[in-house]
Amino acid sequence: MPEPTQIKTLEQLWMVLSSGSGLLITDSSGTQVFHPHPAACHNVQERSFRVKVIANRNKNGAYFAVDSFEEAATRWPGATRCRSRACGGDMEPLAGDIDELPAEMLRTATGSDEVRKRTDPPVGAEVLMRDWSSTQRIALGERDGQLVLCAWPGELRSQARAFYGSDRAGRVRALIEREPAWVATPRPHLAFNGARRADRYYFSCPLPAPEYLARWSRPDDLRAAGGHAPESIVDELWPWLCERGYADPGDPAAEAELARFMSVLKRRRSQAHLRPGIELRRRCAESATELVRTLAETLREPLP
């Protein structure tokens, strides 16, 4: 049996999608999901490939061309089939109207009625927490054929100060070290007020999550979170990010992506905002409601 072919470029991904071959996607949380019909599956998205393979350089997962589930299961004994209807499974897509199950879970866990549809992975529902100081969004939905819970603490300047400037970052660090099911991925980025996701620059960060949390908790580093004058980004802020380990100076895409962001920023005539975000996620099973409550209790202020 031939070895599965790892997909490393967009051109290779497009060839697989057009060939009718199956696709297996791995994740740092330990999941391996086989998609028999990836070209039709809403869980297989170019933007996810760009983040996981190109931006993060397979640090949190990889893509492989695999002809059959049997071949995938031989190479990855824990592999599962994608449950989306497009791949022949029994899970209806969550895009379109908000699926009431994840929406109701989020309402129950957080006490917030500000639930909205989410079309980026995880596709499903997300809730806005207006009265939380360190986290604004929690999402529950599909990613790679799995039900996934996600949160992004410490993104805006006020949230970063509340998260890293208190014991919250330490509690999250203890959580991911104690519970392997929880996966944390550094998501630092440059943005501006009202920036669309496509306009932001999510740069590659080589730090492991525990070290990332520890470094941003240092007062000198935390002071850098927030607004910066456009003229200081290329010559001052970017070298500082590389020196402190938050950005990867060896990333071959960094120069072009930074130039793209600066071009958008120049048109907006706005300050650039450095956001020291981190993504927390956990694949959910039968106890999804309890998992949402666990995350809520971890990040809520005040704690119960």
PDB file of C-alpha atoms in Angstrom:
ATOM      1  CA  MET A   1       0.000   0.000   0.000  1.00  0.00           C
ATOM      2  CA  PRO A   2       1.532   3.370  -1.003  1.00  0.00           C
ATOM      3  CA  GLU A   3       2.287   5.968   1.651  1.00  0.00           C
ATOM      4  CA  PRO A   4      -0.236   8.848   1.896  1.00  0.00           C
ATOM      5  CA  THR A   5       1.010  11.988   0.143  1.00  0.00           C
ATOM      6  CA  GLN A   6       1.344  15.060   2.358  1.00  0.00           C
ATOM      7  CA  ILE A   7      -0.098  18.217   0.790  1.00  0.00           C
ATOM      8  CA  LYS A   8       2.151  21.245   1.226  1.00  0.00           C
ATOM      9  CA  THR A   9       0.959  23.808  -1.325  1.00  0.00           C
ATOM     10  CA  LEU A  10      -2.337  25.233  -2.547  1.00  0.00           C
ATOM     11  CA  GLU A  11      -1.612  23.830  -5.998  1.00  0.00           C
ATOM     12  CA  GLN A  12      -1.361  20.330  -4.539  1.00  0.00           C
ATOM     13  CA  LEU A  13      -4.610  20.833  -2.608  1.00  0.00           C
ATOM     14  CA  TRP A  14      -6.445  21.955  -5.753  1.00  0.00           C
ATOM     15  CA  MET A  15      -5.115  18.910  -7.625  1.00  0.00           C
ATOM     16  CA  VAL A  16      -6.453  16.586  -4.917  1.00  0.00           C
ATOM     17  CA  LEU A  17      -9.860  18.305  -4.896  1.00  0.00           C
ATOM     18  CA  SER A  18     -10.155  18.074  -8.668  1.00  0.00           C
ATOM     19  CA  SER A  19      -8.908  14.469  -8.853  1.00  0.00           C
ATOM     20  CA  GLY A  20     -11.653  12.927  -6.728  1.00  0.00           C
ATOM     21  CA  SER A  21      -9.142  11.576  -4.209  1.00  0.00           C
ATOM     22  CA  GLY A  22      -9.946  11.415  -0.519  1.00  0.00           C
ATOM     23  CA  LEU A  23      -8.371  13.802   1.977  1.00  0.00           C
ATOM     24  CA  LEU A  24      -7.261  13.220   5.559  1.00  0.00           C
ATOM     25  CA  ILE A  25      -6.761  16.189   7.916  1.00  0.00           C
ATOM     26  CA  THR A  26      -4.863  15.797  11.173  1.00  0.00           C
ATOM     27  CA  ASP A  27      -5.005  18.116  14.166  1.00  0.00           C
ATOM     28  CA  SER A  28      -2.717  18.754  17.127  1.00  0.00           C
ATOM     29  CA  SER A  29      -5.575  17.705  19.419  1.00  0.00           C
ATOM     30  CA  GLY A  30      -4.990  14.150  18.170  1.00  0.00           C
ATOM     31  CA  THR A  31      -7.872  13.847  15.683  1.00  0.00           C
ATOM     32  CA  GLN A  32      -7.561  12.501  12.137  1.00  0.00           C
ATOM     33  CA  VAL A  33     -10.627  12.988   9.943  1.00  0.00           C
ATOM     34  CA  PHE A  34     -11.002  11.345   6.524  1.00  0.00           C
ATOM     35  CA  HIS A  35     -13.060  13.191   3.878  1.00  0.00           C
ATOM     36  CA  PRO A  36     -14.059  10.870   1.003  1.00  0.00           C
ATOM     37  CA  HIS A  37     -15.534  13.766  -1.028  1.00  0.00           C
ATOM     38  CA  PRO A  38     -13.457  16.805   0.009  1.00  0.00           C
ATOM     39  CA  ALA A  39     -14.348  18.969  -3.005  1.00  0.00           C
ATOM     40  CA  ALA A  40     -18.008  19.015  -1.909  1.00  0.00           C
ATOM     41  CA  CYS A  41     -17.420  19.158   1.866  1.00  0.00           C
ATOM     42  CA  HIS A  42     -17.901  22.480   3.643  1.00  0.00           C
ATOM     43  CA  ASN A  43     -15.390  21.354   6.274  1.00  0.00           C
ATOM     44  CA  VAL A  44     -12.565  21.488   3.699  1.00  0.00           C
ATOM     45  CA  GLN A  45     -11.789  25.149   3.127  1.00  0.00           C
ATOM     46  CA  GLU A  46      -8.886  26.923   1.469  1.00  0.00           C
ATOM     47  CA  ARG A  47      -8.629  29.487   4.292  1.00  0.00           C
ATOM     48  CA  SER A  48      -8.196  26.701   6.865  1.00  0.00           C
ATOM     49  CA  PHE A  49      -5.438  25.175   4.731  1.00  0.00           C
ATOM     50  CA  ARG A  50      -3.720  28.559   4.486  1.00  0.00           C
ATOM     51  CA  VAL A  51      -3.680  28.912   8.270  1.00  0.00           C
ATOM     52  CA  LYS A  52      -2.795  25.340   9.232  1.00  0.00           C
ATOM     53  CA  VAL A  53      -0.301  24.451   6.496  1.00  0.00           C
ATOM     54  CA  ILE A  54       1.056  27.713   5.089  1.00  0.00           C
ATOM     55  CA  ALA A  55       0.918  30.174   7.984  1.00  0.00           C
ATOM     56  CA  ASN A  56       1.513  27.717  10.840  1.00  0.00           C
ATOM     57  CA  ARG A  57       3.620  25.306   8.765  1.00  0.00           C
ATOM     58  CA  ASN A  58       1.845  22.153   9.980  1.00  0.00           C
ATOM     59  CA  LYS A  59       2.494  22.911  13.649  1.00  0.00           C
ATOM     60  CA  ASN A  60      -1.136  22.223  14.499  1.00  0.00           C
ATOM     61  CA  GLY A  61      -1.944  19.626  11.868  1.00  0.00           C
ATOM     62  CA  ALA A  62      -1.469  18.536   8.265  1.00  0.00           C
ATOM     63  CA  TYR A  63      -3.308  17.462   5.084  1.00  0.00           C
ATOM     64  CA  PHE A  64      -2.770  14.160   3.240  1.00  0.00           C
ATOM     65  CA  ALA A  65      -4.104  12.739  -0.028  1.00  0.00           C
ATOM     66  CA  VAL A  66      -5.546   9.304   0.811  1.00  0.00           C
ATOM     67  CA  ASP A  67      -7.512   7.105  -1.592  1.00  0.00           C
ATOM     68  CA  SER A  68      -9.754   5.324   0.929  1.00  0.00           C
ATOM     69  CA  PHE A  69     -10.773   5.197   4.568  1.00  0.00           C
ATOM     70  CA  GLU A  70      -9.156   1.759   4.851  1.00  0.00           C
ATOM     71  CA  GLU A  71      -5.848   3.272   3.762  1.00  0.00           C
ATOM     72  CA  ALA A  72      -6.294   6.112   6.237  1.00  0.00           C
ATOM     73  CA  ALA A  73      -7.126   3.739   9.095  1.00  0.00           C
ATOM     74  CA  THR A  74      -4.015   1.670   8.363  1.00  0.00           C
ATOM     75  CA  ARG A  75      -1.784   4.731   8.667  1.00  0.00           C
ATOM     76  CA  TRP A  76      -3.839   6.411  11.423  1.00  0.00           C
ATOM     77  CA  PRO A  77      -5.661   3.772  13.546  1.00  0.00           C
ATOM     78  CA  GLY A  78      -7.692   6.457  15.311  1.00  0.00           C
ATOM     79  CA  ALA A  79      -8.983   8.057  12.099  1.00  0.00           C
ATOM     80  CA  THR A  80     -12.712   8.798  11.782  1.00  0.00           C
ATOM     81  CA  ARG A  81     -14.903   9.566   8.786  1.00  0.00           C
ATOM     82  CA  CYS A  82     -16.214  13.095   8.274  1.00  0.00           C
ATOM     83  CA  ARG A  83     -19.858  13.163   9.340  1.00  0.00           C
ATOM     84  CA  SER A  84     -21.008  15.906   6.975  1.00  0.00           C
ATOM     85  CA  ARG A  85     -23.721  14.969   4.485  1.00  0.00           C
ATOM     86  CA  ALA A  86     -21.424  15.983   1.597  1.00  0.00           C
ATOM     87  CA  CYS A  87     -19.017  13.230   2.651  1.00  0.00           C
ATOM     88  CA  GLY A  88     -21.771  10.673   3.094  1.00  0.00           C
ATOM     89  CA  GLY A  89     -22.226  11.164   6.834  1.00  0.00           C
ATOM     90  CA  ASP A  90     -25.225  11.997   8.993  1.00  0.00           C
ATOM     91  CA  MET A  91     -24.366  15.526  10.155  1.00  0.00           C
ATOM     92  CA  GLU A  92     -26.221  18.354   8.464  1.00  0.00           C
ATOM     93  CA  PRO A  93     -24.119  21.446   7.687  1.00  0.00           C
ATOM     94  CA  LEU A  94     -24.407  24.111  10.369  1.00  0.00           C
ATOM     95  CA  ALA A  95     -24.000  26.977   7.900  1.00  0.00           C
ATOM     96  CA  GLY A  96     -27.173  28.913   7.124  1.00  0.00           C
ATOM     97  CA  ASP A  97     -29.583  29.317  10.013  1.00  0.00           C
ATOM     98  CA  ILE A  98     -27.929  28.903  13.414  1.00  0.00           C
ATOM     99  CA  ASP A  99     -28.180  25.315  14.540  1.00  0.00           C
ATOM    100  CA  GLU A 100     -30.154  25.407  17.771  1.00  0.00           C
ATOM    101  CA  LEU A 101     -28.119  22.780  19.629  1.00  0.00           C
ATOM    102  CA  PRO A 102     -24.782  24.693  19.788  1.00  0.00           C
ATOM    103  CA  ALA A 103     -26.637  27.981  20.154  1.00  0.00           C
ATOM    104  CA  GLU A 104     -28.633  26.695  23.118  1.00  0.00           C
ATOM    105  CA  MET A 105     -25.506  25.214  24.696  1.00  0.00           C
ATOM    106  CA  LEU A 106     -23.782  28.583  24.503  1.00  0.00           C
ATOM    107  CA  ARG A 107     -26.804  30.389  25.960  1.00  0.00           C
ATOM    108  CA  THR A 108     -27.003  27.909  28.832  1.00  0.00           C
ATOM    109  CA  ALA A 109     -23.298  27.993  29.637  1.00  0.00           C
ATOM    110  CA  THR A 110     -22.758  31.751  29.416  1.00  0.00           C
ATOM    111  CA  GLY A 111     -26.120  33.278  30.230  1.00  0.00           C
ATOM    112  CA  SER A 112     -25.860  35.489  27.137  1.00  0.00           C
ATOM    113  CA  ASP A 113     -28.536  35.819  24.468  1.00  0.00           C
ATOM    114  CA  GLU A 114     -26.138  37.505  22.015  1.00  0.00           C
ATOM    115  CA  VAL A 115     -25.702  34.412  19.864  1.00  0.00           C
ATOM    116  CA  ARG A 116     -25.011  34.742  16.168  1.00  0.00           C
ATOM    117  CA  LYS A 117     -24.289  32.528  13.183  1.00  0.00           C
ATOM    118  CA  ARG A 118     -20.633  31.721  12.543  1.00  0.00           C
ATOM    119  CA  THR A 119     -19.411  30.844   9.029  1.00  0.00           C
ATOM    120  CA  ASP A 120     -15.664  30.618   9.756  1.00  0.00           C
ATOM    121  CA  PRO A 121     -14.426  27.364  11.320  1.00  0.00           C
ATOM    122  CA  PRO A 122     -15.806  26.198  13.646  1.00  0.00           C
ATOM    123  CA  VAL A 123     -18.974  26.662  11.589  1.00  0.00           C
ATOM    124  CA  GLY A 124     -21.989  26.966  13.867  1.00  0.00           C
ATOM    125  CA  ALA A 125     -22.727  29.581  16.511  1.00  0.00           C
ATOM    126  CA  GLU A 126     -20.766  32.040  18.591  1.00  0.00           C
ATOM    127  CA  VAL A 127     -21.707  34.137  21.572  1.00  0.00           C
ATOM    128  CA  LEU A 128     -20.535  37.643  22.463  1.00  0.00           C
ATOM    129  CA  MET A 129     -19.740  38.237  26.124  1.00  0.00           C
ATOM    130  CA  ARG A 130     -20.239  41.956  26.748  1.00  0.00           C
ATOM    131  CA  ASP A 131     -19.655  41.734  30.506  1.00  0.00           C
ATOM    132  CA  TRP A 132     -16.533  39.551  30.459  1.00  0.00           C
ATOM    133  CA  SER A 133     -13.253  41.368  30.838  1.00  0.00           C
ATOM    134  CA  SER A 134     -10.779  38.990  29.193  1.00  0.00           C
ATOM    135  CA  THR A 135     -12.754  37.155  26.492  1.00  0.00           C
ATOM    136  CA  GLN A 136     -15.210  38.476  23.946  1.00  0.00           C
ATOM    137  CA  ARG A 137     -16.161  35.421  21.872  1.00  0.00           C
ATOM    138  CA  ILE A 138     -16.867  31.733  22.417  1.00  0.00           C
ATOM    139  CA  ALA A 139     -17.846  29.483  19.509  1.00  0.00           C
ATOM    140  CA  LEU A 140     -19.280  26.008  19.136  1.00  0.00           C
ATOM    141  CA  GLY A 141     -19.567  24.280  15.790  1.00  0.00           C
ATOM    142  CA  GLU A 142     -18.033  22.044  13.128  1.00  0.00           C
ATOM    143  CA  ARG A 143     -14.367  21.929  12.205  1.00  0.00           C
ATOM    144  CA  ASP A 144     -12.995  19.090  10.074  1.00  0.00           C
ATOM    145  CA  GLY A 145     -16.140  17.056  10.690  1.00  0.00           C
ATOM    146  CA  GLN A 146     -15.959  17.347  14.477  1.00  0.00           C
ATOM    147  CA  LEU A 147     -17.945  19.377  17.005  1.00  0.00           C
ATOM    148  CA  VAL A 148     -15.436  21.828  18.479  1.00  0.00           C
ATOM    149  CA  LEU A 149     -15.563  24.401  21.272  1.00  0.00           C
ATOM    150  CA  CYS A 150     -13.330  27.468  20.850  1.00  0.00           C
ATOM    151  CA  ALA A 151     -12.532  30.700  22.680  1.00  0.00           C
ATOM    152  CA  TRP A 152     -10.088  33.541  21.977  1.00  0.00           C
ATOM    153  CA  PRO A 153      -9.051  35.357  25.158  1.00  0.00           C
ATOM    154  CA  GLY A 154      -6.704  38.322  25.245  1.00  0.00           C
ATOM    155  CA  GLU A 155      -7.353  39.770  21.779  1.00  0.00           C
ATOM    156  CA  LEU A 156      -8.170  43.450  22.341  1.00  0.00           C
ATOM    157  CA  ARG A 157      -5.884  45.598  24.495  1.00  0.00           C
ATOM    158  CA  SER A 158      -8.258  45.746  27.458  1.00  0.00           C
ATOM    159  CA  GLN A 159      -8.860  41.980  27.242  1.00  0.00           C
ATOM    160  CA  ALA A 160      -5.111  41.287  26.990  1.00  0.00           C
ATOM    161  CA  ARG A 161      -4.452  43.325  30.132  1.00  0.00           C
ATOM    162  CA  ALA A 162      -7.249  41.559  31.989  1.00  0.00           C
ATOM    163  CA  PHE A 163      -6.087  38.130  30.817  1.00  0.00           C
ATOM    164  CA  TYR A 164      -2.290  38.340  30.965  1.00  0.00           C
ATOM    165  CA  GLY A 165      -2.141  40.924  33.732  1.00  0.00           C
ATOM    166  CA  SER A 166      -3.963  38.666  36.197  1.00  0.00           C
ATOM    167  CA  ASP A 167      -3.874  34.999  37.145  1.00  0.00           C
ATOM    168  CA  ARG A 168      -6.202  34.026  34.268  1.00  0.00           C
ATOM    169  CA  ALA A 169      -3.378  33.229  31.838  1.00  0.00           C
ATOM    170  CA  GLY A 170      -1.755  31.068  34.507  1.00  0.00           C
ATOM    171  CA  ARG A 171      -5.016  29.196  35.093  1.00  0.00           C
ATOM    172  CA  VAL A 172      -5.368  28.518  31.365  1.00  0.00           C
ATOM    173  CA  ARG A 173      -1.745  27.408  31.222  1.00  0.00           C
ATOM    174  CA  ALA A 174      -2.416  24.968  34.072  1.00  0.00           C
ATOM    175  CA  LEU A 175      -5.558  23.756  32.289  1.00  0.00           C
ATOM    176  CA  ILE A 176      -3.800  22.864  29.031  1.00  0.00           C
ATOM    177  CA  GLU A 177      -0.910  21.214  30.891  1.00  0.00           C
ATOM    178  CA  ARG A 178      -3.300  19.224  33.112  1.00  0.00           C
ATOM    179  CA  GLU A 179      -5.897  18.318  30.474  1.00  0.00           C
ATOM    180  CA  PRO A 180      -4.406  17.162  27.134  1.00  0.00           C
ATOM    181  CA  ALA A 181      -7.852  17.374  25.503  1.00  0.00           C
ATOM    182  CA  TRP A 182      -7.583  21.164  25.664  1.00  0.00           C
ATOM    183  CA  VAL A 183      -5.418  22.535  22.843  1.00  0.00           C
ATOM    184  CA  ALA A 184      -4.049  26.087  22.836  1.00  0.00           C
ATOM    185  CA  THR A 185      -2.641  27.709  19.696  1.00  0.00           C
ATOM    186  CA  PRO A 186      -0.949  31.138  19.743  1.00  0.00           C
ATOM    187  CA  ARG A 187      -2.858  33.510  17.457  1.00  0.00           C
ATOM    188  CA  PRO A 188      -1.003  36.850  17.613  1.00  0.00           C
ATOM    189  CA  HIS A 189      -1.956  39.244  14.849  1.00  0.00           C
ATOM    190  CA  LEU A 190      -1.937  42.813  13.599  1.00  0.00           C
ATOM    191  CA  ALA A 191      -5.269  44.508  12.980  1.00  0.00           C
ATOM    192  CA  PHE A 192      -7.042  47.873  13.197  1.00  0.00           C
ATOM    193  CA  ASN A 193     -10.469  49.080  14.284  1.00  0.00           C
ATOM    194  CA  GLY A 194     -13.121  47.381  12.187  1.00  0.00           C
ATOM    195  CA  ALA A 195     -10.638  45.117  10.387  1.00  0.00           C
ATOM    196  CA  ARG A 196     -12.167  42.199   8.554  1.00  0.00           C
ATOM    197  CA  ARG A 197     -10.566  38.826   9.151  1.00  0.00           C
ATOM    198  CA  ALA A 198      -9.035  38.928   5.664  1.00  0.00           C
ATOM    199  CA  ASP A 199      -7.420  42.301   6.416  1.00  0.00           C
ATOM    200  CA  ARG A 200      -5.639  41.163   9.590  1.00  0.00           C
ATOM    201  CA  TYR A 201      -2.185  39.655   9.616  1.00  0.00           C
ATOM    202  CA  TYR A 202      -2.076  36.432  11.643  1.00  0.00           C
ATOM    203  CA  PHE A 203       1.656  35.829  11.703  1.00  0.00           C
ATOM    204  CA  SER A 204       3.394  32.541  12.449  1.00  0.00           C
ATOM    205  CA  CYS A 205       4.465  32.155  16.085  1.00  0.00           C
ATOM    206  CA  PRO A 206       7.067  29.452  16.912  1.00  0.00           C
ATOM    207  CA  LEU A 207       6.461  29.496  20.685  1.00  0.00           C
ATOM    208  CA  PRO A 208       4.671  26.591  22.382  1.00  0.00           C
ATOM    209  CA  ALA A 209       1.455  27.734  24.035  1.00  0.00           C
ATOM    210  CA  PRO A 210       2.644  27.538  27.687  1.00  0.00           C
ATOM    211  CA  GLU A 211       5.685  29.689  26.901  1.00  0.00           C
ATOM    212  CA  TYR A 212       3.554  32.096  24.857  1.00  0.00           C
ATOM    213  CA  LEU A 213       1.217  32.576  27.825  1.00  0.00           C
ATOM    214  CA  ALA A 214       4.130  33.054  30.201  1.00  0.00           C
ATOM    215  CA  ARG A 215       5.900  35.642  28.034  1.00  0.00           C
ATOM    216  CA  TRP A 216       2.858  37.825  27.431  1.00  0.00           C
ATOM    217  CA  SER A 217       2.278  37.805  31.197  1.00  0.00           C
ATOM    218  CA  ARG A 218       5.503  39.789  31.645  1.00  0.00           C
ATOM    219  CA  PRO A 219       4.625  43.477  32.200  1.00  0.00           C
ATOM    220  CA  ASP A 220       7.249  44.749  29.735  1.00  0.00           C
ATOM    221  CA  ASP A 221       5.885  42.574  26.950  1.00  0.00           C
ATOM    222  CA  LEU A 222       2.234  43.205  27.773  1.00  0.00           C
ATOM    223  CA  ARG A 223       2.748  46.946  27.377  1.00  0.00           C
ATOM    224  CA  ALA A 224       3.251  46.359  23.646  1.00  0.00           C
ATOM    225  CA  ALA A 225      -0.312  45.094  23.216  1.00  0.00           C
ATOM    226  CA  GLY A 226      -2.575  47.686  21.634  1.00  0.00           C
ATOM    227  CA  GLY A 227      -2.093  50.602  19.241  1.00  0.00           C
ATOM    228  CA  HIS A 228       1.068  51.475  17.343  1.00  0.00           C
ATOM    229  CA  ALA A 229       1.812  54.239  14.850  1.00  0.00           C
ATOM    230  CA  PRO A 230       1.964  52.885  11.273  1.00  0.00           C
ATOM    231  CA  GLU A 231       5.479  54.227  10.738  1.00  0.00           C
ATOM    232  CA  SER A 232       6.775  52.169  13.673  1.00  0.00           C
ATOM    233  CA  ILE A 233       5.518  48.763  12.537  1.00  0.00           C
ATOM    234  CA  VAL A 234       8.160  47.640  10.034  1.00  0.00           C
ATOM    235  CA  ASP A 235      11.277  49.098  11.681  1.00  0.00           C
ATOM    236  CA  GLU A 236      10.386  48.808  15.377  1.00  0.00           C
ATOM    237  CA  LEU A 237       7.455  46.566  16.262  1.00  0.00           C
ATOM    238  CA  TRP A 238       8.149  43.732  13.816  1.00  0.00           C
ATOM    239  CA  PRO A 239      11.838  43.349  14.845  1.00  0.00           C
ATOM    240  CA  TRP A 240      10.689  43.404  18.492  1.00  0.00           C
ATOM    241  CA  LEU A 241       8.154  40.625  17.830  1.00  0.00           C
ATOM    242  CA  CYS A 242      10.846  38.492  16.163  1.00  0.00           C
ATOM    243  CA  GLU A 243      13.370  39.168  18.927  1.00  0.00           C
ATOM    244  CA  ARG A 244      10.889  38.215  21.668  1.00  0.00           C
ATOM    245  CA  GLY A 245       9.855  35.042  19.865  1.00  0.00           C
ATOM    246  CA  TYR A 246       6.264  36.041  19.037  1.00  0.00           C
ATOM    247  CA  ALA A 247       6.961  36.115  15.278  1.00  0.00           C
ATOM    248  CA  ASP A 248       9.096  33.799  13.168  1.00  0.00           C
ATOM    249  CA  PRO A 249      11.854  35.723  11.335  1.00  0.00           C
ATOM    250  CA  GLY A 250      12.427  32.673   9.123  1.00  0.00           C
ATOM    251  CA  ASP A 251       8.870  32.576   7.791  1.00  0.00           C
ATOM    252  CA  PRO A 252       9.230  32.978   3.996  1.00  0.00           C
ATOM    253  CA  ALA A 253       5.735  34.499   3.734  1.00  0.00           C
ATOM    254  CA  ALA A 254       6.275  37.133   6.434  1.00  0.00           C
ATOM    255  CA  GLU A 255       7.675  39.924   4.260  1.00  0.00           C
ATOM    256  CA  ALA A 256       4.883  39.748   1.691  1.00  0.00           C
ATOM    257  CA  GLU A 257       2.127  39.398   4.295  1.00  0.00           C
ATOM    258  CA  LEU A 258       3.442  42.303   6.352  1.00  0.00           C
ATOM    259  CA  ALA A 259       3.589  44.439   3.191  1.00  0.00           C
ATOM    260  CA  ARG A 260      -0.002  43.464   2.381  1.00  0.00           C
ATOM    261  CA  PHE A 261      -1.182  44.466   5.844  1.00  0.00           C
ATOM    262  CA  MET A 262       0.706  47.771   5.691  1.00  0.00           C
ATOM    263  CA  SER A 263      -0.878  48.537   2.323  1.00  0.00           C
ATOM    264  CA  VAL A 264      -4.371  48.054   3.778  1.00  0.00           C
ATOM    265  CA  LEU A 265      -3.444  50.033   6.894  1.00  0.00           C
ATOM    266  CA  LYS A 266      -2.171  52.948   4.797  1.00  0.00           C
ATOM    267  CA  ARG A 267      -5.509  53.190   3.001  1.00  0.00           C
ATOM    268  CA  ARG A 268      -7.352  53.153   6.319  1.00  0.00           C
ATOM    269  CA  ARG A 269      -5.115  55.844   7.854  1.00  0.00           C
ATOM    270  CA  SER A 270      -5.399  54.104  11.193  1.00  0.00           C
ATOM    271  CA  GLN A 271      -3.191  52.893  13.996  1.00  0.00           C
ATOM    272  CA  ALA A 272      -2.123  49.265  13.895  1.00  0.00           C
ATOM    273  CA  HIS A 273      -3.214  47.142  16.843  1.00  0.00           C
ATOM    274  CA  LEU A 274      -1.034  44.326  18.131  1.00  0.00           C
ATOM    275  CA  ARG A 275      -3.336  41.628  19.509  1.00  0.00           C
ATOM    276  CA  PRO A 276      -1.740  38.845  21.601  1.00  0.00           C
ATOM    277  CA  GLY A 277      -4.605  36.406  21.086  1.00  0.00           C
ATOM    278  CA  ILE A 278      -4.592  32.691  21.728  1.00  0.00           C
ATOM    279  CA  GLU A 279      -7.108  30.078  20.574  1.00  0.00           C
ATOM    280  CA  LEU A 280      -8.382  27.514  23.069  1.00  0.00           C
ATOM    281  CA  ARG A 281     -10.286  24.571  21.684  1.00  0.00           C
ATOM    282  CA  ARG A 282     -11.557  21.161  22.589  1.00  0.00           C
ATOM    283  CA  ARG A 283     -13.265  18.515  20.511  1.00  0.00           C
ATOM    284  CA  CYS A 284     -16.642  17.770  22.043  1.00  0.00           C
ATOM    285  CA  ALA A 285     -18.395  14.442  22.454  1.00  0.00           C
ATOM    286  CA  GLU A 286     -21.373  13.480  24.606  1.00  0.00           C
ATOM    287  CA  SER A 287     -20.570  16.009  27.336  1.00  0.00           C
ATOM    288  CA  ALA A 288     -20.425  19.082  25.108  1.00  0.00           C
ATOM    289  CA  THR A 289     -22.558  21.171  27.478  1.00  0.00           C
ATOM    290  CA  GLU A 290     -20.215  20.434  30.377  1.00  0.00           C
ATOM    291  CA  LEU A 291     -17.222  21.332  28.243  1.00  0.00           C
ATOM    292  CA  VAL A 292     -18.750  24.720  27.454  1.00  0.00           C
ATOM    293  CA  ARG A 293     -19.422  25.312  31.144  1.00  0.00           C
ATOM    294  CA  THR A 294     -15.849  24.327  32.024  1.00  0.00           C
ATOM    295  CA  LEU A 295     -14.452  26.915  29.643  1.00  0.00           C
ATOM    296  CA  ALA A 296     -16.923  29.513  30.876  1.00  0.00           C
ATOM    297  CA  GLU A 297     -15.867  28.932  34.483  1.00  0.00           C
ATOM    298  CA  THR A 298     -12.197  29.133  33.493  1.00  0.00           C
ATOM    299  CA  LEU A 299     -12.525  32.551  31.901  1.00  0.00           C
ATOM    300  CA  ARG A 300     -15.485  34.187  33.663  1.00  0.00           C
ATOM    301  CA  GLU A 301     -14.968  37.160  35.995  1.00  0.00           C
ATOM    302  CA  PRO A 302     -15.706  36.890  38.837  1.00  0.00           C
ATOM    303  CA  LEU A 303     -15.219  33.162  39.260  1.00  0.00           C
ATOM    304  CA  PRO A 304     -18.074  31.328  40.970  1.00  0.00           C
TER     305      PRO A 304
END
